[in-house]
Tab-separated table of C-alpha atoms and ligand atoms in Angstrom:
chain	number	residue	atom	x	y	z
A	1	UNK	CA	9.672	-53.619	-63.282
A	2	UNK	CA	12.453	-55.770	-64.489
A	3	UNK	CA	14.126	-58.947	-62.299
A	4	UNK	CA	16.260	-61.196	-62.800
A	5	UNK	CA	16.156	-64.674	-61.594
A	6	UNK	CA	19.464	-67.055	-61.016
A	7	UNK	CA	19.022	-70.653	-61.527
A	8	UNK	CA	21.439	-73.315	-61.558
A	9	UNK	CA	21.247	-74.981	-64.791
A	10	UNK	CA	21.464	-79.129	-64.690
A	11	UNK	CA	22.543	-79.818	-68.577
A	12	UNK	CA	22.692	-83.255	-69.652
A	13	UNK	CA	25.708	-83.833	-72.274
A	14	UNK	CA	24.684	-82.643	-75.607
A	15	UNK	CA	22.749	-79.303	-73.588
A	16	UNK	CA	26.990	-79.146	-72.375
A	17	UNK	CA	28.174	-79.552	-75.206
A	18	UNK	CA	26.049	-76.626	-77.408
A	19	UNK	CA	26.259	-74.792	-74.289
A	20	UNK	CA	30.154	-74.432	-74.344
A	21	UNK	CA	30.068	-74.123	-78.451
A	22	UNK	CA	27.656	-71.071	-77.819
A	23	UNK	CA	29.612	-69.387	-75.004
A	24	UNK	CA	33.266	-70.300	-77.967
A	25	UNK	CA	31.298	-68.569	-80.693
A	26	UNK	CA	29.960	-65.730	-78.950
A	27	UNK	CA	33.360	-64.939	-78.137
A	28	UNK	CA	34.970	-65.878	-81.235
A	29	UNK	CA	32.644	-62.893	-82.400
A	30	UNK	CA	33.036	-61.047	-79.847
A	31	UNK	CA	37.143	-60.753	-80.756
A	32	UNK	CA	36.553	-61.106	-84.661
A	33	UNK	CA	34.957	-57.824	-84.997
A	34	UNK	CA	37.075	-55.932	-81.714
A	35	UNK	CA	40.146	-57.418	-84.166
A	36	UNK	CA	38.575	-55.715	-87.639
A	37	UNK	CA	37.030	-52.898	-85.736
A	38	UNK	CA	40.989	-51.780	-84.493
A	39	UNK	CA	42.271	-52.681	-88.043
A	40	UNK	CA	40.131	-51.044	-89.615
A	41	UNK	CA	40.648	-47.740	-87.465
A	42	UNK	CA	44.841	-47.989	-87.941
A	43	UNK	CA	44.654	-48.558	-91.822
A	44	UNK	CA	41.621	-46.115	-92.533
A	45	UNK	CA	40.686	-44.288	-89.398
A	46	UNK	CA	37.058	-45.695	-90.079
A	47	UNK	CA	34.915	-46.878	-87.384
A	48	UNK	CA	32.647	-49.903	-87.703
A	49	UNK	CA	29.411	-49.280	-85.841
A	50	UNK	CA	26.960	-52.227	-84.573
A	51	UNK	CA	24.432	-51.965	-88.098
A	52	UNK	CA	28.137	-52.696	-90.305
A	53	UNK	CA	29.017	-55.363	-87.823
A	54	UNK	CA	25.931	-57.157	-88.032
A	55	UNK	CA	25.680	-56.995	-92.163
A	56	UNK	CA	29.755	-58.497	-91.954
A	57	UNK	CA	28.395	-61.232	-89.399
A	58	UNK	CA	25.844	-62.173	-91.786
A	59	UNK	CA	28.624	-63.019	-94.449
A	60	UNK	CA	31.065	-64.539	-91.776
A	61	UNK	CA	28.329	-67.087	-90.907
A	62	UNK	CA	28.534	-68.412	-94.510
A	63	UNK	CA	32.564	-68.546	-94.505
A	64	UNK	CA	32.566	-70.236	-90.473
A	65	UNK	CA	29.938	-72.356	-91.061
A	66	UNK	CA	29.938	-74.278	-87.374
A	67	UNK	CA	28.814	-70.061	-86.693
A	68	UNK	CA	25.853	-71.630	-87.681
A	69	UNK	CA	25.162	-74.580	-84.994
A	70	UNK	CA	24.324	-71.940	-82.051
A	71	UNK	CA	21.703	-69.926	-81.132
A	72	UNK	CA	21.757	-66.235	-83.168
A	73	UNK	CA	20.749	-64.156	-80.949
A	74	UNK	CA	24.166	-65.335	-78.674
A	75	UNK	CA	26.002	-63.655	-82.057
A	76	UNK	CA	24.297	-60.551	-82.403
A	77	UNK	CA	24.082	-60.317	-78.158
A	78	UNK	CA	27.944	-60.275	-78.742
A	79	UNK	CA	27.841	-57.498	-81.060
A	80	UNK	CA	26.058	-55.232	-78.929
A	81	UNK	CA	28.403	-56.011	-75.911
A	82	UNK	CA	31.692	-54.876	-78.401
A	83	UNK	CA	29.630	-51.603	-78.990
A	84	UNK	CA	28.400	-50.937	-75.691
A	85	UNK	CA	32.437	-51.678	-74.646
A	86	UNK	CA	33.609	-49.275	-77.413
A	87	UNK	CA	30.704	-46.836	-76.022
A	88	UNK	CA	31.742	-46.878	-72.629
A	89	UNK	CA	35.560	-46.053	-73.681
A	90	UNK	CA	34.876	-43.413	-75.749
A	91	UNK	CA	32.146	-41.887	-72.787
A	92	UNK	CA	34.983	-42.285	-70.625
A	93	UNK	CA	37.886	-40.797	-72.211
A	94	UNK	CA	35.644	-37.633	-72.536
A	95	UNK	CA	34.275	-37.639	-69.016
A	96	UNK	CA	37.546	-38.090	-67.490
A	97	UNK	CA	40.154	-36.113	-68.372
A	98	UNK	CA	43.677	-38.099	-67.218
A	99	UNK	CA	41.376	-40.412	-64.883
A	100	UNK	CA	40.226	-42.930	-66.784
A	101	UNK	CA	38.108	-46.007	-65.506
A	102	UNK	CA	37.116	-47.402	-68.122
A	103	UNK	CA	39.771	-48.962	-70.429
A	104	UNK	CA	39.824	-50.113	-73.704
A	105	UNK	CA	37.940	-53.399	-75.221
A	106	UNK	CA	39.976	-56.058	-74.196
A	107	UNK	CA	40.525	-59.473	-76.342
A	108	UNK	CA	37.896	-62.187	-74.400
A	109	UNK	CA	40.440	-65.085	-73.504
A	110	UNK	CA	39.362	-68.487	-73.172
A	111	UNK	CA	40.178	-69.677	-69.701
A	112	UNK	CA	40.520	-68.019	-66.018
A	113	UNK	CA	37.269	-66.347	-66.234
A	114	UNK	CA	33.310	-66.653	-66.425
A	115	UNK	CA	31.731	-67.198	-69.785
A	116	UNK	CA	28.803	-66.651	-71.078
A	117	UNK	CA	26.433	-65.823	-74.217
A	118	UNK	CA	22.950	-63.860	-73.623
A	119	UNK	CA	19.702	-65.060	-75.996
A	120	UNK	CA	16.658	-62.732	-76.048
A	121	UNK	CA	12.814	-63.674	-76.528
A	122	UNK	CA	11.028	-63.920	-79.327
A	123	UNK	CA	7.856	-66.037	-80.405
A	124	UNK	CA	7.984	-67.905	-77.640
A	125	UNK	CA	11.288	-68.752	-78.089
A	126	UNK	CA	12.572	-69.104	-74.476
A	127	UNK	CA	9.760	-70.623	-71.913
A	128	UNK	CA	10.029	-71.718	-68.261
A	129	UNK	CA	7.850	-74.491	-66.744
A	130	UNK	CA	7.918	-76.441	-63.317
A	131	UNK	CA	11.865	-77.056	-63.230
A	132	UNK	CA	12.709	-76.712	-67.258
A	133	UNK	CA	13.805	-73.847	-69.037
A	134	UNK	CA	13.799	-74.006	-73.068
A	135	UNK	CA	16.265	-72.058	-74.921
A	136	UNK	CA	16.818	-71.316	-78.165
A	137	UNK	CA	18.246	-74.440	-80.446
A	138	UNK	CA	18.628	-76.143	-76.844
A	139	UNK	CA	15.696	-77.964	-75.768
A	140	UNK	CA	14.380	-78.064	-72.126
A	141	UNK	CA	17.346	-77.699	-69.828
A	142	UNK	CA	16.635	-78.519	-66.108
A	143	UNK	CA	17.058	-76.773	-63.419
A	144	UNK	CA	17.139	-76.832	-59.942
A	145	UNK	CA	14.093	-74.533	-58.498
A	146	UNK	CA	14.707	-72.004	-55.428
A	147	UNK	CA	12.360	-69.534	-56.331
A	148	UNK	CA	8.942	-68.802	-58.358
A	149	UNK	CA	9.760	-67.321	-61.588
A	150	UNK	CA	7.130	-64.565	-62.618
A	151	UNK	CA	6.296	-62.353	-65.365
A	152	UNK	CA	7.359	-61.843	-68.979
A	153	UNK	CA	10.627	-63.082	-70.056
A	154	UNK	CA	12.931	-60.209	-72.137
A	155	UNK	CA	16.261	-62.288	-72.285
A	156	UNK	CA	18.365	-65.322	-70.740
A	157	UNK	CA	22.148	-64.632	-69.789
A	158	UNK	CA	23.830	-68.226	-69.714
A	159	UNK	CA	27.241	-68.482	-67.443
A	160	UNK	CA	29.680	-71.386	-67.220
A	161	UNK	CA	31.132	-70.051	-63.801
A	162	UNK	CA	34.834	-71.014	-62.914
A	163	UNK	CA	34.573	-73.948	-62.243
A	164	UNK	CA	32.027	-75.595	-64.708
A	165	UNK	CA	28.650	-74.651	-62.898
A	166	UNK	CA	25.999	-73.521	-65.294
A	167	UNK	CA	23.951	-71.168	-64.610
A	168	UNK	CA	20.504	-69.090	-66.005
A	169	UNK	CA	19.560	-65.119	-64.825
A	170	UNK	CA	16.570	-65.019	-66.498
A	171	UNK	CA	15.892	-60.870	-66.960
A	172	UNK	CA	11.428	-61.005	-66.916
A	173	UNK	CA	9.327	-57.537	-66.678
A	174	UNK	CA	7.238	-58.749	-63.250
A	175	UNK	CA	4.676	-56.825	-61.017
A	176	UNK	CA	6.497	-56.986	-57.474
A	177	UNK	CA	4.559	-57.014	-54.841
A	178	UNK	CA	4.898	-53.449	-52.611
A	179	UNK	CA	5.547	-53.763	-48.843
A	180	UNK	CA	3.323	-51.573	-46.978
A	181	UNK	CA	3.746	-48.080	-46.554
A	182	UNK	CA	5.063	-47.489	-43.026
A	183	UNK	CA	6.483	-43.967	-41.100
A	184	UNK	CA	9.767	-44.803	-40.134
A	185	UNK	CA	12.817	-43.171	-41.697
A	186	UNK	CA	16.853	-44.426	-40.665
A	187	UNK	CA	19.880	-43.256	-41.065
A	188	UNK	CA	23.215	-45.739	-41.590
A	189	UNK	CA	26.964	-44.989	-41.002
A	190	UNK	CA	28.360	-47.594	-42.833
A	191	UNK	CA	31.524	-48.542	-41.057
A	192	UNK	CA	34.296	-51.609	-40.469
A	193	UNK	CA	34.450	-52.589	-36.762
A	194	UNK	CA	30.898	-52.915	-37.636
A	195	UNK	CA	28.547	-53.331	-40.736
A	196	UNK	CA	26.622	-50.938	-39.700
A	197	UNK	CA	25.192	-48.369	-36.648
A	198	UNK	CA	21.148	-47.154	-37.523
A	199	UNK	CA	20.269	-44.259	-36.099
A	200	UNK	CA	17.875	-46.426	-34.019
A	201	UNK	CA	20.893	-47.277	-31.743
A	202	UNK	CA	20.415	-50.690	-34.017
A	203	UNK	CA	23.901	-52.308	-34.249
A	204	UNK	CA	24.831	-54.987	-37.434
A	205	UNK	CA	27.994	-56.642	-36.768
A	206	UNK	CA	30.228	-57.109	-39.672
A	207	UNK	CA	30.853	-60.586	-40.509
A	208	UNK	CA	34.002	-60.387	-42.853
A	209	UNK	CA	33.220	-63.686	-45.073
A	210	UNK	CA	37.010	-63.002	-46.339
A	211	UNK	CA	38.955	-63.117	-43.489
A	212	UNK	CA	37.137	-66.098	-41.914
A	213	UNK	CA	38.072	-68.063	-44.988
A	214	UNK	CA	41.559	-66.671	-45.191
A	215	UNK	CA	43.115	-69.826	-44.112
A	216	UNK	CA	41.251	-72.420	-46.684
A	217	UNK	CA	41.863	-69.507	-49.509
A	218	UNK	CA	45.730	-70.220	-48.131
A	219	UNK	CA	45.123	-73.631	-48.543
A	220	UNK	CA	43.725	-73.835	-51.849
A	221	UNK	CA	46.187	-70.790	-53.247
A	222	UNK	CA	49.786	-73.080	-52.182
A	223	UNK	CA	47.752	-76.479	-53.257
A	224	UNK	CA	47.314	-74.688	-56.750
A	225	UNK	CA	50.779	-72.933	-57.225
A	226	UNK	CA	51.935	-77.032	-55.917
A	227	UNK	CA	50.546	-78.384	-59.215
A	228	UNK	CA	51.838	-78.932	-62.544
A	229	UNK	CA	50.823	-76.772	-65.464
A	230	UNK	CA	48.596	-78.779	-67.536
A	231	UNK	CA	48.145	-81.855	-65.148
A	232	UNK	CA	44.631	-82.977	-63.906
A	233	UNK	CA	45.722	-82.039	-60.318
A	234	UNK	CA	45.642	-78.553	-61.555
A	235	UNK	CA	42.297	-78.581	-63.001
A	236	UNK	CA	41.262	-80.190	-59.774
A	237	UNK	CA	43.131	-77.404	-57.626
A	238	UNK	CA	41.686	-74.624	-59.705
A	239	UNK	CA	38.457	-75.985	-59.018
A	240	UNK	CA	38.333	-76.152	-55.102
A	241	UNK	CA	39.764	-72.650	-55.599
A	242	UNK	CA	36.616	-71.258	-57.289
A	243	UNK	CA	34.390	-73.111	-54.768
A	244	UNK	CA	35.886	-71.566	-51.646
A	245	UNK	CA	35.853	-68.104	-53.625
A	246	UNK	CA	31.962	-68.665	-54.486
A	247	UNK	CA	31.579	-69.684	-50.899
A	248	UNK	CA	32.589	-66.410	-49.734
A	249	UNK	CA	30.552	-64.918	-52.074
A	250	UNK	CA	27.690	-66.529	-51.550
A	251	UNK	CA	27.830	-65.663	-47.887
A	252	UNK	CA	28.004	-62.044	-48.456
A	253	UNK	CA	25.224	-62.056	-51.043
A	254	UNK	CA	23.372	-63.765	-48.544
A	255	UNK	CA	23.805	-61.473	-45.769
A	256	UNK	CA	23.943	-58.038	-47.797
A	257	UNK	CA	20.598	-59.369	-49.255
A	258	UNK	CA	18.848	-59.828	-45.987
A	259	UNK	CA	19.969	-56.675	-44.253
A	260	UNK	CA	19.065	-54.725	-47.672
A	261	UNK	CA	15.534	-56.347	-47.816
A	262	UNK	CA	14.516	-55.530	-44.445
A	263	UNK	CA	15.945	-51.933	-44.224
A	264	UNK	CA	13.972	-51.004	-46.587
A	265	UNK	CA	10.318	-53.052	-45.497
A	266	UNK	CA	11.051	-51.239	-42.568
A	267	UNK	CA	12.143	-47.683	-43.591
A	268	UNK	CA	10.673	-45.248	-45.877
A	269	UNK	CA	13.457	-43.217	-46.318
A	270	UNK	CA	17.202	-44.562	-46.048
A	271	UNK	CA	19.950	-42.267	-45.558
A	272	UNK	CA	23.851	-43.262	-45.729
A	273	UNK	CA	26.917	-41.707	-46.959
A	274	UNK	CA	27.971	-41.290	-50.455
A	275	UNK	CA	30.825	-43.283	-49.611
A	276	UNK	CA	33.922	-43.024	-52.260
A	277	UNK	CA	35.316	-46.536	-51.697
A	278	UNK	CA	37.469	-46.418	-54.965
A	279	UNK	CA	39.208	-43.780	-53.276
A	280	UNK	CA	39.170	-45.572	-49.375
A	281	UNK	CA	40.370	-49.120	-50.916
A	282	UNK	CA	43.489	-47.182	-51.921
A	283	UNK	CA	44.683	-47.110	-47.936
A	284	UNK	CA	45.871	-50.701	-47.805
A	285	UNK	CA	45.567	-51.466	-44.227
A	286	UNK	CA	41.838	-50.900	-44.909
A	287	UNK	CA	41.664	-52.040	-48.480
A	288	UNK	CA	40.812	-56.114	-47.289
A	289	UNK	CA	38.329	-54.982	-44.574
A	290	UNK	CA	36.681	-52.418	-46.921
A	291	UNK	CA	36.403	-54.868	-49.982
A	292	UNK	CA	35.698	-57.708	-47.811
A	293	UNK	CA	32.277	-55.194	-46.757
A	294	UNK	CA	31.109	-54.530	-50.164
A	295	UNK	CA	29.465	-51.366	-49.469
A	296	UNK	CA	28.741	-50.888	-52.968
A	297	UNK	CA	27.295	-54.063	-53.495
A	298	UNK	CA	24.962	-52.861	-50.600
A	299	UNK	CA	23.789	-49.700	-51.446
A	300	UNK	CA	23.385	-50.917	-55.164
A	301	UNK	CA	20.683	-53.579	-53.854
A	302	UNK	CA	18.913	-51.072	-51.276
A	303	UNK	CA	18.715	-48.641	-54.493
A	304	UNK	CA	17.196	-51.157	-56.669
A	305	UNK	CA	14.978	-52.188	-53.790
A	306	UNK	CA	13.607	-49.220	-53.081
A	307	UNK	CA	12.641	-48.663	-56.678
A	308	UNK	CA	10.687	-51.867	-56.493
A	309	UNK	CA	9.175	-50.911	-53.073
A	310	UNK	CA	8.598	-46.880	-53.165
A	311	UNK	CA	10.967	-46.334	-50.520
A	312	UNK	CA	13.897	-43.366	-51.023
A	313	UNK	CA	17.424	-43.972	-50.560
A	314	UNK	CA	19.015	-40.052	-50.208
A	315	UNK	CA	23.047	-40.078	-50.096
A	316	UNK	CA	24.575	-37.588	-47.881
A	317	UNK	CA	28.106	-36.131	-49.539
A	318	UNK	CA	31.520	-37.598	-47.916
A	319	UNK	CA	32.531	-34.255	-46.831
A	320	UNK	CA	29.703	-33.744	-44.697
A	321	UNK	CA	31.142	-33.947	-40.807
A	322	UNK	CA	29.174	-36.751	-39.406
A	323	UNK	CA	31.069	-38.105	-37.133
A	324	UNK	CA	32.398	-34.733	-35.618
A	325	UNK	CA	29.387	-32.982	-35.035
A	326	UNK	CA	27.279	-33.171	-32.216
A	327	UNK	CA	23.573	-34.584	-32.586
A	328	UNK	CA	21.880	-32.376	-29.990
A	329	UNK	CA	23.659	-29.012	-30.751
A	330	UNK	CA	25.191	-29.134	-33.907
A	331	UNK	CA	28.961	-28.059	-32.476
A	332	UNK	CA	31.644	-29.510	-34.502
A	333	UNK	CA	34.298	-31.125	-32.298
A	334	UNK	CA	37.067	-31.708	-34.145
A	335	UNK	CA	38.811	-34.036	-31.874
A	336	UNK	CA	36.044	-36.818	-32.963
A	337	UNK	CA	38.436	-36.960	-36.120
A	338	UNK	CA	40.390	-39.494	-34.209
A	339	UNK	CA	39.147	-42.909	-35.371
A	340	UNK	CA	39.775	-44.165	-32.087
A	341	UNK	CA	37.677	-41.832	-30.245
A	342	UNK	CA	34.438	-44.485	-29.831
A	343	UNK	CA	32.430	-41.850	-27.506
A	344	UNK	CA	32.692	-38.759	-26.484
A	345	UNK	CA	30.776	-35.598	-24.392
A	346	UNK	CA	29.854	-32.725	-26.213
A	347	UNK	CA	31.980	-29.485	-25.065
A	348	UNK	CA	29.358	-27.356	-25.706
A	349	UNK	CA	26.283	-28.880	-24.567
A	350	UNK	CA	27.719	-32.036	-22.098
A	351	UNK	CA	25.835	-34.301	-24.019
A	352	UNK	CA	26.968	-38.238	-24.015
A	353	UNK	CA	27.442	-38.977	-27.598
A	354	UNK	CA	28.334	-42.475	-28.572
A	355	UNK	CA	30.394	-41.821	-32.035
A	356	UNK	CA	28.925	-44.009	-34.736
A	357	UNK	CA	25.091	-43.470	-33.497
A	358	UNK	CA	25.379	-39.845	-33.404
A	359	UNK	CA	27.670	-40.106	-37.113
A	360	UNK	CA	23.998	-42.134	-38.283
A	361	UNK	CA	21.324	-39.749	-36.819
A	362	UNK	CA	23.621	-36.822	-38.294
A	363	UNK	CA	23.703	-38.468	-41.439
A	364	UNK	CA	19.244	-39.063	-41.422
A	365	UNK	CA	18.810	-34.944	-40.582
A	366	UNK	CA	21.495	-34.375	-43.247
A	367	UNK	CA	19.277	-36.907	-45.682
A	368	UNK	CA	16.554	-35.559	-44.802
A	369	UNK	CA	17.307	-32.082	-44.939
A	370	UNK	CA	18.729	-32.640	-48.642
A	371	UNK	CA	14.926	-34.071	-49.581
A	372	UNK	CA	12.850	-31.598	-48.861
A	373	UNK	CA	16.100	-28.778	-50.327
A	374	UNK	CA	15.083	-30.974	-53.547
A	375	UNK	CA	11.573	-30.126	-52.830
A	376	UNK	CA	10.014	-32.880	-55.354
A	377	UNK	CA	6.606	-33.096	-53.562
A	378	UNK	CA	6.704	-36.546	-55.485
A	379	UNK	CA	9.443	-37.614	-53.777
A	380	UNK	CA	8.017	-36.620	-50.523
A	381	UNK	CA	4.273	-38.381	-51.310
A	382	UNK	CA	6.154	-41.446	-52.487
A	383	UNK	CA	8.543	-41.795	-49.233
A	384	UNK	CA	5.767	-41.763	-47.104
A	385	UNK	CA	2.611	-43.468	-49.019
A	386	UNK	CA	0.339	-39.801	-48.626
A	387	UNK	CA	1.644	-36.399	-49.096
A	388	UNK	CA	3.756	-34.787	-46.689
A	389	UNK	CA	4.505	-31.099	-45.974
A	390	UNK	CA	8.192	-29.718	-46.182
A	391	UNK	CA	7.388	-28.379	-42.514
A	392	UNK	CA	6.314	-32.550	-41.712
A	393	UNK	CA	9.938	-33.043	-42.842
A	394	UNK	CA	11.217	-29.949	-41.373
A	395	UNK	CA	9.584	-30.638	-38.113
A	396	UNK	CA	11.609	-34.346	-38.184
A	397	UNK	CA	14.696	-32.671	-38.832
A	398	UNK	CA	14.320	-31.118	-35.499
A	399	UNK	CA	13.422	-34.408	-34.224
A	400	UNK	CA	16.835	-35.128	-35.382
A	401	UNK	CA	18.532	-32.458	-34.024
A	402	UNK	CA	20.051	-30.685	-36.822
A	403	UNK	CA	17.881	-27.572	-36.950
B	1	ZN	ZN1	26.470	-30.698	-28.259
């Protein structure tokens, strides 16, 4: 399985110094070839594929000799990105008809955002000891150690973040260690007054990182737009700017990677909406509170997790009435459409349904229901360690209450 590993990188000068000149020539590449590759299409309609950008690169290096100075792999890295861009257009444009996502290869500028140049392994190349990492034409860099690096290395991703941090995700093929099998499956409604309601009655409270730091973003945003263009204030400005962004990002890593972690050690299976948050973060008075949540950061890391860990995560499609149907009979009351509607008895059986439990135990029968419609009997060994029956499932489902 592959994992990457962050470290923060402690450079001394000259380790700056070709650090910077590698990140400049990777992108100097990067928007040589996007330049020749758009010329080239307007004067000849011919396309320049990766193999034809990599013989040209060969001969550039002899013209721009300082080419030479970094690390090759950080060229040819570049290279791939430009195709891989040019892929993803082109992948796009065909998928979408009108609605496109994806937009064209943009120029790489200089300043404003995070740099960085990727170097990949080979004979021995890149190595990691104690607290030093050696990289190609670099030398040992330290670093500052939070966590045991294992396995084989495949490649190094260097970033100068905004505001002159270095740091290493070091990509390695590693055996992860499993967490025991164990019975329990969950089901999440994912919502805003809170992170989350289980099915298990469990409630996470949401702890919106953003707004919480609204008023030193403020700050820092009028301290900024208060400087002069050019002047050392402003590079000083810009700076606590990033830093109180990282904060806030750091936070929410923090906490979506503890909730995500021990979901799934406890859970086998993990149901949760397929939520469409491109489309939710289009009503504004939500949009803050939804991005602020990161839902798709979330369900990104319990997917990944639950690759390394057996577990399933099964989505449940947005259209499926959650909320509005009742957990014990399965009548759909449409009055639960009201957001505000926090609890509610059931009309047709009188039961006592709090709204965002009943939306998650809704959302585990629905799950659940889906996984054994797939019928894999892999996926149904794997979720729960030994092989289970359909009629195991089926028999949970009425557990559930959606029969
Ligand atoms: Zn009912």
């Amino acid at each position: 399985m592959q994992k990457a590993f962050k470290v923060t990188l402690t450079p001394n000068h000259s380790q700056e110094v070709l650090i910077n000149k590698s990140i400049g020539c990777a992108r100097f590449v990067y928007n040589h070839f996007l330049a020749l590759r758009q010329q080239l299409y307007l004067t000849e309609q011919k396309t320049l594929n990766y193999n034809a950008c990599s013989q040209q690169l060969t001969l550039l290096k002899k013209e721009v000799e300082w080419l030479q100075e970094v690390d090759k792999f950080a060229l040819q890295n570049s290279l791939r990105n430009l195709e891989t861009a040019y892929k993803n257009f082109f992948a796009d444009l065909k998928k979408a008809k009108g609605k496109r996502n994806v937009g064209f290869p943009k120029f790489k500028k200089k300043h404003g955002c995070k740099q960085s140049y990727k170097t990949n392994l080979t004979n021995g190349n890149i190595q990691v000891i104690q607290n030093g990492l050696k990289l190609p034409k670099m030398g040992w860099v330290k670093f500052h150690k939070s966590q045991d690096i294992t396995g084989t290395i495949i490649n190094v991703t260097v970033t100068r973040t905004n505001r002159g941090k270095y740091i290493a995700s070091i990509l390695c093929e590693t055996e992860i260690e499993k967490y025991p099998q164990v019975a329990q499956n969950i089901g999440l409604d994912l919502g805003i007054k809170s992170y989350l309601v289980a099915s298990n009655g469990e409630v996470v409270d949401n702890p919106k990182y953003y707004r919480t730091q609204k008023r030193k973003l403020r700050k820092a945003h009028k301290k900024l737009s208060r400087t002069v263009k050019g002047s050392s204030n402003r590079v000083k400005a810009k700076i606590k700017l990033a830093l109180t962004y990282e904060r806030i990002t750091n936070l929410r890593d923090d906490f979506l990677h503890k909730l995500s972690t021990r979901l799934i050690r406890e859970n086998s299976i993990i149901c949760l909406e397929d939520l469409r948050v491109a489309n939710m973060v289009r009503n504004h008075k939500l949009a803050l509170s939804i991005s602020d949540a990161s839902w798709t950061k979330f369900i990104t890391m319990l997917e990944y997790k639950s690759v390394w860990h057996d577990r399933v995560v099964q989505k449940v499609g947005t259209f499926y009435p959650s909320s509005q149907t009742c957990n014990h009979c399965g009548f759909i009351n449409p009055l639960v459409k009201d957001l505000k509607l926090r609890e509610w008895s059931c009309p047709s059986c009188n039961s006592y349904n709090l709204r965002d439990k009943n939306a998650a135990l809704n959302i585990l029968g629905e799950g659940l229901r889906l996984l054994t419609a797939v019928g894999t009997p892999e996926v149904i060994k794997n979720a729960c360690g030994e092989f289970v029956s359909p009629e195991v499932i089926q028999a949970e489902i009425v557990e559930a209450g959606i029969a």
